[in-house]
Coordinates of N, CA and C in Angstrom, one line a residue:
X1 N 0.9 -1.2 0.0 CA 0.0 0.0 0.0 C 0.9 1.2 0.0
X2 N 0.7 2.0 -1.0 CA 1.6 3.2 -1.1 C 1.0 4.4 -0.5
X3 N -0.3 4.4 -0.1 CA -1.0 5.5 0.5 C -0.6 5.6 2.0
X4 N -0.6 6.8 2.5 CA -0.3 7.0 3.9 C -1.6 6.7 4.7
X5 N -1.5 6.7 6.0 CA -2.6 6.4 6.8 C -3.6 7.5 6.6
X6 N -3.2 8.8 6.5 CA -4.1 9.9 6.3 C -4.9 9.8 5.0
X7 N -4.2 9.4 3.9 CA -4.8 9.2 2.6 C -5.8 8.1 2.7
X8 N -5.4 7.0 3.4 CA -6.3 5.9 3.5 C -7.6 6.2 4.3
X9 N -7.4 7.0 5.3 CA -8.5 7.4 6.2 C -9.5 8.3 5.4
X10 N -8.9 9.1 4.5 CA -9.8 9.9 3.6 C -10.6 9.0 2.6
X11 N -9.9 8.0 2.1 CA -10.6 7.0 1.2 C -11.7 6.3 2.0
X12 N -11.4 5.9 3.2 CA -12.4 5.2 4.0 C -13.6 6.1 4.3
X13 N -13.4 7.4 4.7 CA -14.5 8.3 5.0 C -15.3 8.5 3.7
X14 N -14.7 8.6 2.6 CA -15.4 8.9 1.3 C -16.2 7.7 0.8
X15 N -15.6 6.5 0.9 CA -16.3 5.3 0.3 C -17.0 4.3 1.2
X16 N -16.7 4.4 2.5 CA -17.3 3.5 3.4 C -18.9 3.4 3.4
X17 N -19.5 4.6 3.4 CA -21.0 4.6 3.4 C -21.6 3.9 2.1
X18 N -21.0 4.3 0.9 CA -21.4 3.7 -0.3 C -21.1 2.2 -0.4
X19 N -20.0 1.8 0.1 CA -19.6 0.4 0.1 C -20.5 -0.4 1.0
X20 N -20.8 0.2 2.2 CA -21.8 -0.5 3.1 C -23.1 -0.7 2.4
X21 N -23.6 0.3 1.7 CA -24.9 0.2 1.0 C -24.9 -0.9 0.0
X22 N -23.7 -0.9 -0.8 CA -23.6 -1.9 -1.8 C -23.6 -3.3 -1.2
X23 N -22.8 -3.5 -0.1 CA -22.8 -4.8 0.6 C -24.1 -5.1 1.1
X24 N -24.8 -4.2 1.7 CA -26.2 -4.4 2.2 C -27.1 -4.8 1.1
X25 N -27.0 -4.2 -0.1 CA -27.8 -4.6 -1.2 C -27.5 -6.0 -1.6
X26 N -26.2 -6.4 -1.6 CA -25.8 -7.8 -2.0 C -26.4 -8.8 -1.1
X27 N -26.1 -8.6 0.2 CA -26.4 -9.7 1.2 C -27.7 -9.5 2.0
X28 N -28.2 -8.3 2.2 CA -29.4 -8.1 2.9 C -29.3 -8.2 4.4
X29 N -28.2 -8.5 4.9 CA -28.0 -8.7 6.4 C -27.0 -7.6 6.8
X30 N -27.5 -6.8 7.8 CA -26.6 -5.7 8.3 C -25.3 -6.2 8.8
X31 N -25.3 -7.3 9.6 CA -24.0 -7.7 10.2 C -23.1 -8.2 9.1
X32 N -23.6 -8.9 8.1 CA -22.8 -9.4 7.0 C -22.3 -8.2 6.2
X33 N -23.1 -7.2 6.0 CA -22.7 -6.0 5.2 C -21.6 -5.3 6.0
X34 N -21.7 -5.2 7.3 CA -20.6 -4.6 8.1 C -19.3 -5.4 8.0
X35 N -19.4 -6.7 8.0 CA -18.2 -7.5 7.9 C -17.6 -7.4 6.6
X36 N -18.4 -7.4 5.5 CA -17.9 -7.2 4.1 C -17.2 -5.9 4.0
X37 N -17.8 -4.8 4.5 CA -17.3 -3.5 4.4 C -15.9 -3.4 5.1
X38 N -15.8 -3.9 6.3 CA -14.6 -3.8 7.0 C -13.5 -4.7 6.4
X39 N -13.9 -5.9 6.0 CA -12.9 -6.8 5.4 C -12.4 -6.2 4.0
X40 N -13.3 -5.5 3.3 CA -12.9 -4.9 2.1 C -11.8 -3.9 2.3
X41 N -11.9 -3.0 3.3 CA -10.9 -2.0 3.6 C -9.6 -2.6 4.2
X42 N -9.8 -3.7 4.9 CA -8.6 -4.4 5.4 C -7.8 -5.0 4.2
X43 N -8.5 -5.6 3.3 CA -7.8 -6.1 2.1 C -7.2 -5.1 1.3
X44 N -7.9 -3.9 1.1 CA -7.3 -2.8 0.3 C -6.1 -2.3 1.0
X45 N -6.1 -2.2 2.3 CA -5.0 -1.6 3.1 C -3.8 -2.6 3.0
X46 N -4.0 -3.9 3.1 CA -2.9 -4.8 3.1 C -2.5 -5.3 1.7
X47 N -3.1 -4.8 0.7 CA -2.8 -5.1 -0.6 C -1.4 -4.5 -1.0
X48 N -0.6 -5.3 -1.7 CA 0.7 -4.8 -2.2 C 0.6 -3.9 -3.4
X49 N -0.5 -4.1 -4.2 CA -0.7 -3.3 -5.4 C -1.3 -1.9 -5.0
X50 N -0.8 -0.9 -5.7 CA -1.3 0.5 -5.4 C -2.7 0.7 -6.0
X51 N -3.4 1.5 -5.3 CA -4.8 1.9 -5.8 C -4.7 3.1 -6.6
X52 N -5.1 3.0 -7.9 CA -5.1 4.2 -8.7 C -6.3 5.1 -8.3
X53 N -6.1 6.4 -8.1 CA -7.1 7.3 -7.6 C -8.4 7.2 -8.4
X54 N -8.4 7.1 -9.7 CA -9.6 7.1 -10.5 C -10.3 5.8 -10.4
X55 N -9.8 4.7 -9.9 CA -10.4 3.4 -9.8 C -10.7 2.9 -8.4
X56 N -10.5 3.8 -7.4 CA -10.6 3.4 -6.0 C -12.0 2.8 -5.8
X57 N -13.1 3.4 -6.2 CA -14.4 2.9 -5.9 C -14.6 1.6 -6.6
X58 N -14.3 1.5 -7.8 CA -14.4 0.2 -8.6 C -13.6 -0.9 -7.9
X59 N -12.4 -0.6 -7.5 CA -11.5 -1.5 -6.8 C -12.1 -2.0 -5.5
X60 N -12.7 -1.1 -4.7 CA -13.3 -1.5 -3.4 C -14.6 -2.3 -3.7
X61 N -15.4 -1.9 -4.6 CA -16.6 -2.6 -4.9 C -16.3 -4.0 -5.5
X62 N -15.2 -4.2 -6.2 CA -14.8 -5.5 -6.7 C -14.4 -6.4 -5.5
X63 N -13.7 -5.9 -4.6 CA -13.3 -6.6 -3.4 C -14.5 -7.1 -2.6
X64 N -15.4 -6.1 -2.4 CA -16.7 -6.4 -1.7 C -17.5 -7.5 -2.3
X65 N -17.6 -7.4 -3.6 CA -18.4 -8.4 -4.4 C -17.8 -9.7 -4.3
X66 N -16.5 -9.8 -4.4 CA -15.8 -11.1 -4.3 C -15.9 -11.7 -2.9
X67 N -15.9 -10.8 -1.9 CA -16.1 -11.3 -0.5 C -17.5 -11.9 -0.4
X68 N -18.5 -11.2 -0.9 CA -19.9 -11.6 -0.8 C -20.0 -13.0 -1.5
X69 N -19.5 -13.1 -2.7 CA -19.6 -14.4 -3.5 C -18.9 -15.5 -2.7
X70 N -17.8 -15.2 -2.1 CA -17.1 -16.3 -1.3 C -18.0 -16.7 -0.2
X71 N -18.5 -15.8 0.5 CA -19.4 -16.1 1.7 C -20.6 -16.9 1.2
X72 N -21.2 -16.5 0.1 CA -22.4 -17.2 -0.5 C -22.0 -18.7 -0.8
X73 N -20.9 -18.9 -1.4 CA -20.5 -20.2 -1.8 C -20.2 -21.0 -0.5
X74 N -19.6 -20.4 0.5 CA -19.3 -21.1 1.7 C -20.6 -21.5 2.5
X75 N -21.6 -20.6 2.5 CA -22.8 -20.8 3.2 C -23.7 -22.0 2.5
X76 N -23.6 -22.1 1.2 CA -24.3 -23.2 0.6 C -23.8 -24.5 0.9
X77 N -22.5 -24.6 1.4 CA -21.9 -25.8 1.8 C -22.2 -26.2 3.2
X78 N -22.6 -25.2 4.0 CA -22.9 -25.5 5.4 C -24.4 -25.3 5.7
X79 N -24.9 -26.2 6.5 CA -26.3 -26.1 6.9 C -26.3 -25.8 8.4
X80 N -27.1 -24.9 8.8 CA -27.3 -24.6 10.2 C -28.2 -25.6 10.8
X81 N -27.7 -26.2 11.9 CA -28.4 -27.2 12.6 C -29.3 -26.6 13.7
X82 N -30.5 -27.1 13.9 CA -31.4 -26.6 14.9 C -30.9 -27.2 16.2
X83 N -30.8 -26.4 17.3 CA -30.4 -26.8 18.6 C -31.4 -27.8 19.2
X84 N -32.6 -27.8 18.7 CA -33.6 -28.7 19.4 C -33.6 -30.1 18.8
X85 N -32.7 -30.3 17.8 CA -32.7 -31.6 17.2 C -32.1 -32.6 18.2
X86 N -32.6 -33.8 18.2 CA -32.2 -34.8 19.2 C -31.5 -35.9 18.3
X87 N -30.4 -36.4 18.9 CA -29.6 -37.4 18.2 C -30.5 -38.7 18.2
X88 N -30.9 -39.2 17.0 CA -31.8 -40.4 17.0 C -31.1 -41.6 17.4
X89 N -29.7 -41.6 17.4 CA -29.0 -42.8 17.8 C -29.2 -43.0 19.3
X90 N -29.0 -44.2 19.7 CA -29.1 -44.6 21.2 C -27.8 -44.0 21.8
X91 N -27.9 -43.9 23.2 CA -26.8 -43.4 23.9 C -25.7 -44.5 23.9
X92 N -24.5 -44.3 24.2 CA -23.4 -45.3 24.1 C -23.7 -46.5 24.9
X93 N -24.3 -46.4 26.1 CA -24.5 -47.6 26.9 C -25.6 -48.5 26.2
X94 N -26.6 -47.9 25.7 CA -27.6 -48.6 25.0 C -27.1 -49.3 23.7
X95 N -26.2 -48.5 23.0 CA -25.6 -49.1 21.8 C -24.7 -50.3 22.1
X96 N -24.0 -50.2 23.2 CA -23.2 -51.3 23.7 C -24.0 -52.6 24.0
X97 N -25.1 -52.3 24.7 CA -26.1 -53.4 25.0 C -26.7 -54.0 23.8
X98 N -27.0 -53.2 22.8 CA -27.6 -53.7 21.5 C -26.6 -54.5 20.8
X99 N -25.3 -54.0 20.8 CA -24.3 -54.7 20.1 C -24.0 -56.1 20.7
X100 N -24.0 -56.1 22.0 CA -23.9 -57.4 22.7 C -25.0 -58.4 22.4
X101 N -26.2 -57.8 22.4 CA -27.4 -58.7 22.0 C -27.3 -59.2 20.6
X102 N -26.9 -58.3 19.7 CA -26.7 -58.7 18.3 C -25.6 -59.8 18.1
X103 N -24.5 -59.6 18.9 CA -23.5 -60.7 18.8 C -24.0 -62.0 19.3
X104 N -24.8 -62.0 20.4 CA -25.4 -63.2 20.9 C -26.3 -63.8 19.9
X105 N -27.2 -63.0 19.2 CA -28.1 -63.6 18.2 C -27.3 -64.1 17.0
X106 N -26.2 -63.5 16.6 CA -25.4 -64.0 15.5 C -24.7 -65.3 15.9
X107 N -24.3 -65.4 17.2 CA -23.7 -66.7 17.6 C -24.8 -67.8 17.6
X108 N -26.0 -67.5 18.0 CA -27.1 -68.5 18.0 C -27.4 -68.9 16.6
X109 N -27.4 -67.9 15.7 CA -27.7 -68.2 14.3 C -26.6 -69.1 13.7
X110 N -25.3 -68.9 14.1 CA -24.2 -69.7 13.6 C -24.4 -71.1 14.0
X111 N -25.0 -71.3 15.2 CA -25.1 -72.7 15.7 C -26.3 -73.4 15.0
X112 N -27.2 -72.7 14.3 CA -28.3 -73.4 13.6 C -27.8 -74.1 12.4
X113 N -28.5 -75.1 12.0 CA -28.1 -75.8 10.8 C -28.3 -74.8 9.6
X114 N -27.7 -75.1 8.5 CA -27.8 -74.3 7.3 C -29.3 -74.1 6.9
X115 N -30.1 -75.2 6.9 CA -31.5 -75.1 6.5 C -32.2 -74.2 7.5
X116 N -32.0 -74.3 8.8 CA -32.7 -73.4 9.7 C -32.3 -71.9 9.5
X117 N -31.0 -71.7 9.2 CA -30.6 -70.3 8.9 C -31.3 -69.8 7.7
X118 N -31.4 -70.7 6.7 CA -32.0 -70.3 5.4 C -33.5 -69.9 5.6
X119 N -34.2 -70.8 6.4 CA -35.6 -70.5 6.7 C -35.8 -69.2 7.4
X120 N -35.0 -68.9 8.4 CA -35.1 -67.6 9.2 C -34.8 -66.5 8.2
X121 N -33.7 -66.6 7.4 CA -33.3 -65.5 6.6 C -34.4 -65.2 5.5
X122 N -34.9 -66.2 4.9 CA -35.9 -66.1 3.9 C -37.2 -65.4 4.4
X123 N -37.6 -65.9 5.6 CA -38.8 -65.3 6.2 C -38.6 -63.9 6.6
X124 N -37.4 -63.5 7.1 CA -37.1 -62.1 7.5 C -37.1 -61.3 6.2
X125 N -36.7 -61.8 5.1 CA -36.8 -61.1 3.8 C -38.2 -61.0 3.2
X126 N -39.1 -61.6 3.9 CA -40.5 -61.5 3.5 C -41.0 -62.6 2.6
X127 N -40.3 -63.6 2.5 CA -40.7 -64.7 1.6 C -41.9 -65.4 2.2
X128 N -42.9 -65.8 1.4 CA -44.0 -66.5 1.9 C -43.6 -68.0 2.2
X129 N -44.4 -68.6 3.0 CA -44.1 -70.0 3.4 C -44.1 -70.9 2.2
X130 N -44.9 -70.6 1.2 CA -45.0 -71.5 0.0 C -43.6 -71.4 -0.8
X131 N -43.0 -70.2 -0.8 CA -41.7 -70.1 -1.5 C -40.6 -70.8 -0.7
X132 N -40.7 -70.6 0.6 CA -39.7 -71.3 1.5 C -39.8 -72.8 1.3
X133 N -41.0 -73.3 1.3 CA -41.2 -74.7 1.1 C -40.6 -75.2 -0.2
X134 N -40.9 -74.4 -1.3 CA -40.4 -74.8 -2.6 C -38.9 -74.8 -2.6
X135 N -38.2 -73.8 -2.0 CA -36.8 -73.7 -2.1 C -36.2 -74.9 -1.3
X136 N -36.8 -75.3 -0.1 CA -36.2 -76.3 0.7 C -36.7 -77.7 0.2
X137 N -37.7 -77.8 -0.6 CA -38.2 -79.1 -1.1 C -39.0 -79.8 0.0
X138 N -39.7 -79.0 0.8 CA -40.6 -79.6 1.8 C -42.0 -79.1 1.7
X139 N -42.9 -79.6 2.5 CA -44.3 -79.1 2.5 C -44.3 -77.7 3.2
X140 N -45.4 -77.0 3.0 CA -45.6 -75.7 3.6 C -45.7 -75.9 5.1
X141 N -46.3 -76.9 5.6 CA -46.4 -77.1 7.1 C -45.0 -77.5 7.6
X142 N -44.2 -78.2 6.9 CA -42.9 -78.5 7.3 C -42.0 -77.2 7.4
X143 N -42.2 -76.3 6.4 CA -41.5 -75.0 6.4 C -41.9 -74.2 7.7
X144 N -43.2 -74.2 8.0 CA -43.7 -73.5 9.2 C -43.0 -74.1 10.5
X145 N -43.0 -75.4 10.5 CA -42.4 -76.1 11.7 C -40.9 -75.8 11.8
X146 N -40.2 -75.8 10.7 CA -38.8 -75.5 10.7 C -38.5 -74.1 11.2
X147 N -39.3 -73.1 10.7 CA -39.2 -71.7 11.1 C -39.5 -71.6 12.6
X148 N -40.6 -72.3 13.1 CA -40.9 -72.2 14.5 C -39.8 -72.8 15.4
X149 N -39.2 -73.9 15.0 CA -38.1 -74.5 15.8 C -36.9 -73.6 15.7
X150 N -36.6 -73.0 14.6 CA -35.4 -72.1 14.5 C -35.6 -70.9 15.4
X151 N -36.8 -70.4 15.4 CA -37.1 -69.2 16.3 C -36.9 -69.6 17.8
X152 N -37.4 -70.8 18.1 CA -37.2 -71.3 19.5 C -35.7 -71.4 19.9
X153 N -34.9 -71.9 18.9 CA -33.5 -72.1 19.1 C -32.8 -70.7 19.3
X154 N -33.2 -69.8 18.5 CA -32.7 -68.4 18.6 C -33.0 -67.8 19.9
X155 N -34.2 -68.0 20.4 CA -34.7 -67.5 21.7 C -34.0 -68.2 22.9
X156 N -33.3 -69.3 22.6 CA -32.7 -70.0 23.7 C -33.6 -70.9 24.4
X157 N -34.8 -71.2 23.9 CA -35.7 -72.1 24.5 C -35.5 -73.5 24.2
X158 N -35.0 -73.8 23.1 CA -34.7 -75.2 22.7 C -33.4 -75.7 23.0

């Protein structure tokens, strides 16, 4: 910056109100417009390139517009979360208990015969008893009995 502090202060007094109105027009938020205005002057002051007197306003408005566009791009990538949102996941203790229960069920499933595991899986997937019976090559009533016994084994009753 080749201007002295006095010259820069004069530039600030002359262009700050117009620059603020321009920023306000762009973003519509007073706080954002104030931030853009002050950041524009900081960038102009710290710039290594000299400001030509006849292009000062255009130079400042260009900085302000670029700052606004950068903020707009950043904001579209971020979503404000509502403080009243509740984490739908269970608390850590509950998740640990659920994981232990799941491990136990998986161990019981592993102890079932392949046919019983297939019956349970097919029924969980929504397969009708007729389809299960056809796949296993048994009657529908036999498929129902196999599923019932597999469920009892999983529950630890059998």
